[in-house]
Amino acid sequence: MKDVYLVDYARSAFTRAHPRKPELDGWAETRGDALLARVLDALLDRGGVDPGHVEDLSIGCALPVKEQWGFGGRYPLWQSRHLGPGGRECATRQIDQQCGSGLAALRSAAREIQAGAVDVALAGGFEHMTRVPMGPALFKEGVLTVPGVLQDAPWLEIEPALNMGMTAERLAQASGIERDDMDEFALQSHRRAAQAEAEGRFEGERLVLTNPSGEVVRLDANIRPDTNRERLAGLDPVFLEGGRVTAGNSSPLTSGAAAAVLMSPAALDRYAARPLARVVAFADVGVAPEGMGAGAAKAAEQALSRAGLDASQIEAWEINEAFAVVPLHAMRQLRLDPARVNVWGGALALGHPLGATGVRLAGTLARILASRGGRFGCATACVGGGQGIAVILERI
């Protein structure tokens, strides 16, 4: 198989989604696919990539319904001012692997290059959780349905499996991870993200864009540098009376888009490009759906095995903070040094626009490796429905 290189990565600012108060979302007037198109254009602009050389575009979206249905990935391509007129021969697809959709898009694009089918590919993802809210609202509208036959499946507890908060509660209880542990991790995420913001860490990845009202949307809206233990401790459990999972130790509803450029060795030579990282291995696995948070650790274990590496050789980890219990569980399972995990904060502070998150995890990981001089990094996420997905990168 051919080597695959992650050459560049960018994202929009991640805004706070609020279906009932859209005015609070800086991207409220912008469709998610349109936002992704702008991120793709920015990448092509700054990399000098000829749109006609882009042969493959894979897009992650966890809820491809309503306006997020993308006609197999064609809508973002057509809305791109570069790819629309210049890259129409580019093949596209839109992938739903829930919270792993962005990493799945990256994997799809990478495999096309590994197989020798293409030389330049784009991987992107988006989610607009104000305009297309997840959860009960869509079930009530009949947009999301559950096959009746599953209601009687003896091996599946369908209600906990469908409620991500309940799966987090179950993982916390099964792993002995307490509320205080999760609140402390959430506090650390906000502090690390705030510090990274103050140090300008996100300036190389986060684009400065305007919304249709002419307002500049430049900052991630979910970071709370002023939060503290007392505020987090004062929040009530959300999913279970007397439970451990609160709004403070869960990722917020978020809108945003992210994308990456992948190249073969031949394309690197053509563009004299300096890659951020080499893609070493991907892995995705299934786990019990009512304990889906365990998937992040299991996928990381499989990716390490495929790469012939040990967890101690991974110098930077990006473990998606869908809920604080997920990275805490992975850190215990893999015996990780907390100083190597989510060093610029994670989804608890930055936000979790479902389809975009995987691309952010991998792109930020590559940039962290570059800043710290590390060699290997791993990005991993749990996936609703009982899965995990991971990628290992090597700094060039």
Coordinates of N, CA and C in Angstrom, one line a residue, residues 147-160 170 289-290:
P147 N -36.5 0.5 14.3 CA -37.3 -0.7 13.9 C -38.0 -1.4 15.0
G148 N -39.3 -1.6 14.9 CA -40.0 -2.3 15.9 C -39.5 -3.6 16.4
V149 N -38.8 -4.3 15.5 CA -38.3 -5.6 15.9 C -37.2 -5.5 17.0
L150 N -36.5 -4.3 17.0 CA -35.5 -4.2 18.0 C -36.1 -4.0 19.4
Q151 N -37.3 -3.5 19.5 CA -37.9 -3.3 20.8 C -37.9 -4.6 21.6
D152 N -38.0 -5.8 20.9 CA -38.1 -7.0 21.6 C -36.8 -7.8 21.6
A153 N -35.7 -7.3 21.1 CA -34.5 -8.0 21.1 C -34.0 -8.3 22.5
P154 N -33.8 -9.5 22.9 CA -33.5 -9.8 24.3 C -32.1 -9.4 24.7
W155 N -31.2 -9.2 23.7 CA -29.8 -8.8 24.1 C -29.6 -7.3 24.1
L156 N -30.6 -6.5 23.7 CA -30.4 -5.1 23.5 C -31.3 -4.3 24.4
E157 N -30.8 -3.4 25.2 CA -31.6 -2.5 26.0 C -31.7 -1.2 25.2
I158 N -32.8 -1.1 24.4 CA -32.8 -0.1 23.4 C -32.9 1.3 24.0
E159 N -33.5 1.5 25.1 CA -33.6 2.9 25.6 C -32.2 3.4 26.1
P160 N -31.5 2.6 26.9 CA -30.1 3.1 27.2 C -29.2 3.2 26.0
R170 N -23.7 4.5 32.6 CA -23.3 3.1 32.7 C -21.8 2.8 32.7
P289 N -23.7 -1.6 22.8 CA -24.2 -0.3 22.5 C -24.6 0.5 23.8
E290 N -25.0 -0.2 24.9 CA -25.3 0.6 26.1 C -24.1 1.0 26.9

